[in-house]
PDB file of C-alpha atoms in Angstrom:
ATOM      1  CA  UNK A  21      -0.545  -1.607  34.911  1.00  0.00           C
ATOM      2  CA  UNK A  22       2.072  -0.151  32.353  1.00  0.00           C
ATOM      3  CA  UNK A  23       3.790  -2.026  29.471  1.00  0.00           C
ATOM      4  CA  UNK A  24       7.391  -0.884  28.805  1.00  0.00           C
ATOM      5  CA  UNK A  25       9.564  -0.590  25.599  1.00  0.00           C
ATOM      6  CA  UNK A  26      12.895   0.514  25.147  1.00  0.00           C
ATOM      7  CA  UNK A  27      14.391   2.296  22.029  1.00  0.00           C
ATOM      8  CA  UNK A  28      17.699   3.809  20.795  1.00  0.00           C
ATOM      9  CA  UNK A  29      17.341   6.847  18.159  1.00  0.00           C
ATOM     10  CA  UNK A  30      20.706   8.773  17.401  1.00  0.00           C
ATOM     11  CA  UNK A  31      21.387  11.687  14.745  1.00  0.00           C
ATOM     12  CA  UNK A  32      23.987  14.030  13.528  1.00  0.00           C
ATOM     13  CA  UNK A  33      21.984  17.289  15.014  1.00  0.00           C
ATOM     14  CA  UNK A  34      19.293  18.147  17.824  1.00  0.00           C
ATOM     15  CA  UNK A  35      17.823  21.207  18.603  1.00  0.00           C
ATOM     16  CA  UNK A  36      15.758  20.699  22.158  1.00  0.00           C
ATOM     17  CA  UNK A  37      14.770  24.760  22.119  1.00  0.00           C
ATOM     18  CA  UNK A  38      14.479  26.633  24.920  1.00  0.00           C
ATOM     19  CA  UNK A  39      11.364  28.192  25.774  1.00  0.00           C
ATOM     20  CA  UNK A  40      12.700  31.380  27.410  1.00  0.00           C
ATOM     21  CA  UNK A  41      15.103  32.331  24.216  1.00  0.00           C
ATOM     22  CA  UNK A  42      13.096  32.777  21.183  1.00  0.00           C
ATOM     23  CA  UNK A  43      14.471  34.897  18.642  1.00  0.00           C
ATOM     24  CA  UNK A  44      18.255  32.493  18.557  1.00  0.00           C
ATOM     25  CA  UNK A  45      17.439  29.327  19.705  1.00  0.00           C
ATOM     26  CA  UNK A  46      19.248  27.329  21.816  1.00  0.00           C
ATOM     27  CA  UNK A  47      19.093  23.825  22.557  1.00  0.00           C
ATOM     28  CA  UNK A  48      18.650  22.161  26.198  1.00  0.00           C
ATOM     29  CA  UNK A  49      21.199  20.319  27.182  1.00  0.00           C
ATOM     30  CA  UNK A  50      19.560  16.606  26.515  1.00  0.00           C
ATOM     31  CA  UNK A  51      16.455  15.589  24.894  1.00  0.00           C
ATOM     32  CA  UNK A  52      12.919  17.052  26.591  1.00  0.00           C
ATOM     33  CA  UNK A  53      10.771  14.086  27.287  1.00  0.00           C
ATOM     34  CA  UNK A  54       8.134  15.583  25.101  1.00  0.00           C
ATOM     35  CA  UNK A  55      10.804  15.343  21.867  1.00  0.00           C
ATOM     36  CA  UNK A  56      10.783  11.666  23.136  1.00  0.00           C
ATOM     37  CA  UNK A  57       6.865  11.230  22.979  1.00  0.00           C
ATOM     38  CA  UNK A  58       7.042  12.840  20.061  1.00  0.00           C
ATOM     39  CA  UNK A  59       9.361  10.138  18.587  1.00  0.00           C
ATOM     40  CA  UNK A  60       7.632   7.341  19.867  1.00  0.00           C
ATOM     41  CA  UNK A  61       4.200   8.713  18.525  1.00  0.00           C
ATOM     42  CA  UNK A  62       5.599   9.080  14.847  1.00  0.00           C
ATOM     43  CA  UNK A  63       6.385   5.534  15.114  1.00  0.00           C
ATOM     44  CA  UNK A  64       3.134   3.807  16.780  1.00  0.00           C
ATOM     45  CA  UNK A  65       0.186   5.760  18.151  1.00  0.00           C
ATOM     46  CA  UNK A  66      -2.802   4.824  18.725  1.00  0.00           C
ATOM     47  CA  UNK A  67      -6.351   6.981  19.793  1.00  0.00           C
ATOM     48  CA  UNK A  68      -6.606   4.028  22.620  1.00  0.00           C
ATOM     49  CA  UNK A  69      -2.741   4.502  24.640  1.00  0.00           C
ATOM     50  CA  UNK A  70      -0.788   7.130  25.803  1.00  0.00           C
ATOM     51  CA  UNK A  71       3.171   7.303  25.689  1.00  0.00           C
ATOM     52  CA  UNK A  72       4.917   8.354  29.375  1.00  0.00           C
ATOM     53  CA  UNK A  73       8.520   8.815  29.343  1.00  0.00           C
ATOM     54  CA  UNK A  74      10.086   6.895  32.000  1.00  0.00           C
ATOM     55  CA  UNK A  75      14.172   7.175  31.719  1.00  0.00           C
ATOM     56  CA  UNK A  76      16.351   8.837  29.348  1.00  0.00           C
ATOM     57  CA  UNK A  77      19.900   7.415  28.690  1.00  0.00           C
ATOM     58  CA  UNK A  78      22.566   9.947  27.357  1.00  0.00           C
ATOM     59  CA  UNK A  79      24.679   7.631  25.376  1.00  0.00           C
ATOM     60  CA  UNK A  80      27.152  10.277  23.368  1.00  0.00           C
ATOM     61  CA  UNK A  81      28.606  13.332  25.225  1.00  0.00           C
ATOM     62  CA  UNK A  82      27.351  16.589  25.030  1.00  0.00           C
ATOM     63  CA  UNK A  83      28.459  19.165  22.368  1.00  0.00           C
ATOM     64  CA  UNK A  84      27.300  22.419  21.019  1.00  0.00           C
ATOM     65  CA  UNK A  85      27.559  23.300  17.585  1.00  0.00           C
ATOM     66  CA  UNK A  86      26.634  26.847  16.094  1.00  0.00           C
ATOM     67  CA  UNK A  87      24.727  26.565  12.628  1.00  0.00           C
ATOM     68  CA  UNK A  88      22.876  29.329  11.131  1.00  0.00           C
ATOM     69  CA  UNK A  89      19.580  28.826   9.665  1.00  0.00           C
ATOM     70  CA  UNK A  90      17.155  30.331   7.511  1.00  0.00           C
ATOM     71  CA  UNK A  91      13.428  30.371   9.207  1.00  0.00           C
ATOM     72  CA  UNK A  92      10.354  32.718   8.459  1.00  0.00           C
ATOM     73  CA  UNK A  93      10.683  35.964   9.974  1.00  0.00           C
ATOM     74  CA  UNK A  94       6.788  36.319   9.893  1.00  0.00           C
ATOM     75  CA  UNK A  95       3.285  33.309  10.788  1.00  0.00           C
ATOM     76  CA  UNK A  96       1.199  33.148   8.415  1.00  0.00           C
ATOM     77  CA  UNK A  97      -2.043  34.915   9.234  1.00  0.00           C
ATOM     78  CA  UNK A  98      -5.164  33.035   8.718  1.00  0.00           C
ATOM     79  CA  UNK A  99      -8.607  34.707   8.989  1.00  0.00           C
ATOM     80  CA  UNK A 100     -12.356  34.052   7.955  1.00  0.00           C
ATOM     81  CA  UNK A 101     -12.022  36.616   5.059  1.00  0.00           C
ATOM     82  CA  UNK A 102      -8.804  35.133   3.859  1.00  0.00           C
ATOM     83  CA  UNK A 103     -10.817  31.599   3.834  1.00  0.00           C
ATOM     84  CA  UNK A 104     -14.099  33.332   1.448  1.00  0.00           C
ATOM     85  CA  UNK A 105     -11.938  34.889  -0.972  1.00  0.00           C
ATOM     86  CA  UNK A 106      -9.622  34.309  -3.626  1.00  0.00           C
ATOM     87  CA  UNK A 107      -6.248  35.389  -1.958  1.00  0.00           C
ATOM     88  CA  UNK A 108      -4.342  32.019  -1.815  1.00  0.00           C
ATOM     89  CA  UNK A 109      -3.487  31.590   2.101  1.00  0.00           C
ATOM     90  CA  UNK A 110       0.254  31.189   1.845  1.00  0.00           C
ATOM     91  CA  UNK A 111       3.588  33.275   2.648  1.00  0.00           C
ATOM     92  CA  UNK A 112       6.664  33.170   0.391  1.00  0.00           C
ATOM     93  CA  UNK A 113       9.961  32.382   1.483  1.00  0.00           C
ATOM     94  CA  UNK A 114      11.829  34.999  -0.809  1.00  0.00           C
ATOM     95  CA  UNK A 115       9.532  37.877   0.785  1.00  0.00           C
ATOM     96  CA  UNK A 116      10.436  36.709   4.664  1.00  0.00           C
ATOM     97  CA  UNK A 117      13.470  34.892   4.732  1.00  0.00           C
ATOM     98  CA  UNK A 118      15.524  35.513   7.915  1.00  0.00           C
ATOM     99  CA  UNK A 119      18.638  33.962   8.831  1.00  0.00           C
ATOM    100  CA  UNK A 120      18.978  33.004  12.460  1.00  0.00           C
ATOM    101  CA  UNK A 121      22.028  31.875  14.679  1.00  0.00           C
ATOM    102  CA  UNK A 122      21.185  28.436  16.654  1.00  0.00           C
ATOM    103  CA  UNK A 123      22.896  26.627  19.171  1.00  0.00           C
ATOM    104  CA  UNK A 124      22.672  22.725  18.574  1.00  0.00           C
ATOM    105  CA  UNK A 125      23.490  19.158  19.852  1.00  0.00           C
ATOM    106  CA  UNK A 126      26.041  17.828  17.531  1.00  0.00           C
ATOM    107  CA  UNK A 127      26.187  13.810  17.105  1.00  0.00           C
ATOM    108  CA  UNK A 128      23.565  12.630  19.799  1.00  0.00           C
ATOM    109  CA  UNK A 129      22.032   8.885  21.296  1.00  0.00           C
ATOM    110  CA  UNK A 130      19.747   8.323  23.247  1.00  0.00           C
ATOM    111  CA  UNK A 131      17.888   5.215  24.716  1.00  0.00           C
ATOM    112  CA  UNK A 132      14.063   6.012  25.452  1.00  0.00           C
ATOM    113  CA  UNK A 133      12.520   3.924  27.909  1.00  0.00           C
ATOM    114  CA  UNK A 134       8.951   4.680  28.085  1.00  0.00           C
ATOM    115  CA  UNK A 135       5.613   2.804  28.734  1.00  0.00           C
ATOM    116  CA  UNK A 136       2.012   3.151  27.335  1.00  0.00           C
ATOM    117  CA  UNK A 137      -1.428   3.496  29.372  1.00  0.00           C
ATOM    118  CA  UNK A 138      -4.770   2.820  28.136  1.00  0.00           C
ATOM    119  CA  UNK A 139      -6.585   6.141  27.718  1.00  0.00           C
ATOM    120  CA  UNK A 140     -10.268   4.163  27.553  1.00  0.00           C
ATOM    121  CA  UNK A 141     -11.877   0.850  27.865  1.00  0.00           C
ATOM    122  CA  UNK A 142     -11.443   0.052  23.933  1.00  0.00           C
ATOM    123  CA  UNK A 143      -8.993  -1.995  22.529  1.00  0.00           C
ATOM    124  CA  UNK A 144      -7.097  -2.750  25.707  1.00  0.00           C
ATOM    125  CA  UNK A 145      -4.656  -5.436  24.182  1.00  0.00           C
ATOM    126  CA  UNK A 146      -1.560  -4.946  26.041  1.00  0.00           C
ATOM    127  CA  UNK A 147       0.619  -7.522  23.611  1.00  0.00           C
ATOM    128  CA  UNK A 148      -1.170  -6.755  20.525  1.00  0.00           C
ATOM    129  CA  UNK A 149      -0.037  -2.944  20.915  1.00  0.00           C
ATOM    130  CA  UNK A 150       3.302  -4.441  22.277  1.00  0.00           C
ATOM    131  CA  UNK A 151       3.602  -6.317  19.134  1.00  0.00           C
ATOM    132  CA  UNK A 152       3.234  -3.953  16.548  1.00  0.00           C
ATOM    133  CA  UNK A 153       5.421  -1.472  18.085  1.00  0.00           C
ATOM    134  CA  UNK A 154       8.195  -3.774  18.128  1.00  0.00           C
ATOM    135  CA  UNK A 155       7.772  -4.989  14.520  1.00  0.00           C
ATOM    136  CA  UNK A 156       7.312  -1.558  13.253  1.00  0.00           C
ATOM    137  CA  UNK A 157      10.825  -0.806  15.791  1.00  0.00           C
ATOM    138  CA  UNK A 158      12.286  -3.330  13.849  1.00  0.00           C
ATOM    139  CA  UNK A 159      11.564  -2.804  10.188  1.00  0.00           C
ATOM    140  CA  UNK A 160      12.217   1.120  10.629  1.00  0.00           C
ATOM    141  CA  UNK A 161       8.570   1.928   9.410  1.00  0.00           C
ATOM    142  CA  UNK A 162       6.761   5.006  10.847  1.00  0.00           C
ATOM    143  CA  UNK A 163       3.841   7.473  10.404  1.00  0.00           C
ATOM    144  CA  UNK A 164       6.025  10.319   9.364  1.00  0.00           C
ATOM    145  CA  UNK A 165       9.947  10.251  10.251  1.00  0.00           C
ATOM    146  CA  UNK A 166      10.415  11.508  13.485  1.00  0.00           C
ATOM    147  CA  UNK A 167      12.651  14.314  14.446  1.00  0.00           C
ATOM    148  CA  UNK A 168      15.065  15.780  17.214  1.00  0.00           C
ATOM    149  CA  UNK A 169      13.253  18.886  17.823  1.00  0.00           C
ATOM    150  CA  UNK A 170      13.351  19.998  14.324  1.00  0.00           C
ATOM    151  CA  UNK A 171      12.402  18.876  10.636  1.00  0.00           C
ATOM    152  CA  UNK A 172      15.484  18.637   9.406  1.00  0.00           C
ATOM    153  CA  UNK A 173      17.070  17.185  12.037  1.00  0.00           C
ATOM    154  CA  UNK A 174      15.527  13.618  11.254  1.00  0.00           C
ATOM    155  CA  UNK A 175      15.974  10.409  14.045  1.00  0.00           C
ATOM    156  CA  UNK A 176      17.351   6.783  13.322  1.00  0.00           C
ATOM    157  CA  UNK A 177      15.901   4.325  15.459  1.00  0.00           C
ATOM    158  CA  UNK A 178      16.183   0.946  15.902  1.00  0.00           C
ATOM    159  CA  UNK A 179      14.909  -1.488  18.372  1.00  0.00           C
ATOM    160  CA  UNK A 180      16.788  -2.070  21.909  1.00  0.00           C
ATOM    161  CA  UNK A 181      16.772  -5.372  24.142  1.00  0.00           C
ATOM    162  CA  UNK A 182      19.505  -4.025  26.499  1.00  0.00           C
ATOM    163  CA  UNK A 183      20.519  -1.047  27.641  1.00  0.00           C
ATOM    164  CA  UNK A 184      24.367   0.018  27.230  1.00  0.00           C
ATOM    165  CA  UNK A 185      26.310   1.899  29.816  1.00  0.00           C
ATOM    166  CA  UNK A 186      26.619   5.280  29.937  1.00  0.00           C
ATOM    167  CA  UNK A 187      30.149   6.956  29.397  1.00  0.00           C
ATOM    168  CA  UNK A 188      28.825   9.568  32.289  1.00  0.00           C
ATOM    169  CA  UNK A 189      30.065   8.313  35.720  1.00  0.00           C
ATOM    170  CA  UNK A 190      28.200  11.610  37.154  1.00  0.00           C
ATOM    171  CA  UNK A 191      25.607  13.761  38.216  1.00  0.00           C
ATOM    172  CA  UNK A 192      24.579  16.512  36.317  1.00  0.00           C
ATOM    173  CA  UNK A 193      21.882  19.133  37.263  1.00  0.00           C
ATOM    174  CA  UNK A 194      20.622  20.701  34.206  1.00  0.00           C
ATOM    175  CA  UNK A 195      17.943  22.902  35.921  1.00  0.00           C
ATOM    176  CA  UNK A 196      14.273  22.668  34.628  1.00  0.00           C
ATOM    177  CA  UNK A 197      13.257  21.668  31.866  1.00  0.00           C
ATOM    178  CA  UNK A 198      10.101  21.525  29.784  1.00  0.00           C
ATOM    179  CA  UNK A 199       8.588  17.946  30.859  1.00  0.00           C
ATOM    180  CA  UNK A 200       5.567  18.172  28.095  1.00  0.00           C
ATOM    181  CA  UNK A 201       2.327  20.330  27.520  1.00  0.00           C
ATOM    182  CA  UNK A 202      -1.175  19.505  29.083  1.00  0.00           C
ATOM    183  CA  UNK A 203      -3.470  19.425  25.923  1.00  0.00           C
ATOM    184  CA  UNK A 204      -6.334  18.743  28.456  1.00  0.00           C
ATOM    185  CA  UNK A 205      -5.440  21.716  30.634  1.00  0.00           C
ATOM    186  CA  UNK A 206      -5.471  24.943  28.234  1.00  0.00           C
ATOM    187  CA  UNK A 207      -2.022  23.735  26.726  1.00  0.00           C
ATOM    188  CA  UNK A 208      -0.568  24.192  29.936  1.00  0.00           C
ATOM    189  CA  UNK A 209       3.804  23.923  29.786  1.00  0.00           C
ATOM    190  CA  UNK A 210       4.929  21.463  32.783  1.00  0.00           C
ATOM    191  CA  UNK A 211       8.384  21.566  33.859  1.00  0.00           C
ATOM    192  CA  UNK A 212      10.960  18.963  36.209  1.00  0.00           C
ATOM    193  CA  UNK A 213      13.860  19.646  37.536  1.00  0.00           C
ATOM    194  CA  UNK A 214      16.023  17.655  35.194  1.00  0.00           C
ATOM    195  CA  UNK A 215      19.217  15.839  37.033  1.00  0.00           C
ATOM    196  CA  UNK A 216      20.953  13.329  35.177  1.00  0.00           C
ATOM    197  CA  UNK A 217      22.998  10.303  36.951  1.00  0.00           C
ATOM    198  CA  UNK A 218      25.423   8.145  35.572  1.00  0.00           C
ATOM    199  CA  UNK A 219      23.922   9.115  32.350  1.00  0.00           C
ATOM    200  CA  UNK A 220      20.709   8.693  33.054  1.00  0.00           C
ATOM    201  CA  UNK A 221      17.666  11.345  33.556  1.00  0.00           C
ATOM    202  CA  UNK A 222      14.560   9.838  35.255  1.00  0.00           C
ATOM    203  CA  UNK A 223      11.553  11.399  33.631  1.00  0.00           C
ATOM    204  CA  UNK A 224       9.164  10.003  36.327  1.00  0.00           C
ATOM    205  CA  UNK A 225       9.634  13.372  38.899  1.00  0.00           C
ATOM    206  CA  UNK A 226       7.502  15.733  40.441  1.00  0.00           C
ATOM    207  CA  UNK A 227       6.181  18.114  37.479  1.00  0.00           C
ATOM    208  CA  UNK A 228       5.125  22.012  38.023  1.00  0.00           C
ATOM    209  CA  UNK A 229       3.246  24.123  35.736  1.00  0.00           C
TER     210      UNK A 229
END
C-alpha cells in the first residue's frame, strides 16, 4: 500500500545536469525525479519510508538561460596521512577558482506527486508520517532548504490540494533521463525514457541501468 502527497516548489533557476557533459553543464530539460526525492527528503525523511516519484507536472514553459559560474577546478584530496598530520584538509577558492559556462532553467514550477513505502516493520504509521509532512508542507520548515539541482539555486514550496492544468497541450519526448541512483546496488545510475504529456511526465516507467 502507498500513501500519496502532492507538492508545488517553483524558483527563479534550475540546473538538472547532464551526466554525459561534465566540464559546461547543461541542464535536462525538466526536473530528474531524483532532484524531486531530493526535495521531498530535505523536507521530511525518515530512516523508516522511502520517497518514489510518481508524476511530474511542468507548470511554467521551458527556457534556457546561459549564466557563468565560478566552481572548483580541482576535489579536494583526502588521504590517511592528510588525517594524522597537521596539514588542515581544505582547498582555497583563490588558488582554484574556475569560471564555467552553464546552461539553466530560467523561472520553473513544478507539482511533485510522489508516495512513501515503509522500508521495515518499525514505525509503520501511515497518517502519523502523513501528518507531519503536511504540517511541515505548510509552515515551510525543512531539514536543510532544498534545491533545484544546485545550492544556490534554492526551492519554494508550499503545500498542494489540487493540481492545476498544464499550459502544455502536447507530447514531448525528451529522451532518457537519469531516473535516480541505486545506493543498494554499487551506486548504480538508472535511466527512463522521459516523455512528457499534456504537461505531465509519469515517473512510474520501466527503468534501465
Amino acid at each position: 500500500m502507498s500513501y500519496g502527497i502532492k507538492l508545488r516548489v517553483w524558483g527563479d533557476y534550475a540546473l538538472f545536469s547532464r551526466p554525459e557533459l561534465k566540464v559546461e553543464r547543461v541542464s535536462y530539460d525538466v526536473m530528474t525525479p531524483s532532484a524531486a526525492r531530493g526535495i521531498l527528503e530535505a523536507i521530511y525523511w525518515k530512516p523508516a519510508i522511502r520517497w518514489v516519484i510518481d508524476r511530474i507536472h511542468v507548470m511554467n514553459p521551458i527556457r534556457f538561460e546561459n549564466i557563468r559560474r565560478n566552481e572548483m577546478a580541482n576535489r579536494v584530496s583526502v588521504n590517511k596521512k592528510d588525517m594524522e598530520g597537521d596539514r588542515p584538509v581544505c582547498r582555497y577558492i583563490e588558488d582554484d577558482r574556475q569560471q564555467r559556462a552553464s546552461l539553466v532553467l530560467r523561472n520553473v514550477e513544478y507539482i511533485i506527486e510522489a508516495h512513501f513505502e515503509f522500508t521495515s516493520d518499525d514505525d509503520r504509521n501511515e497518517g502519523k508520517h502523513l501528518d507531519m509532512f503536511k504540517r511541515r508542507a505548510q509552515k515551510g520548515q525543512c531539514f536543510h532548504r532544498p534545491y533545484f539541482g544546485c545550492r544556490e539555486f534554492p526551492v519554494s514550496f508550499e503545500w498542494c490540494d489540487e493540481v492545476p492544468q498544464s499550459p502544455f497541450e502536447d507530447e514531448r519526448d525528451f529522451g532518457f533521463m537519469l531516473h535516480d541512483i541505486d545506493f543498494e546496488n554499487d551506486r548504480t545510475p538508472r535511466f527512463f525514457r522521459a516523455i512528457m504529456k499534456n504537461g505531465i511526465i509519469d515517473c512510474a516507467q520501466e527503468v534501465v541501468s
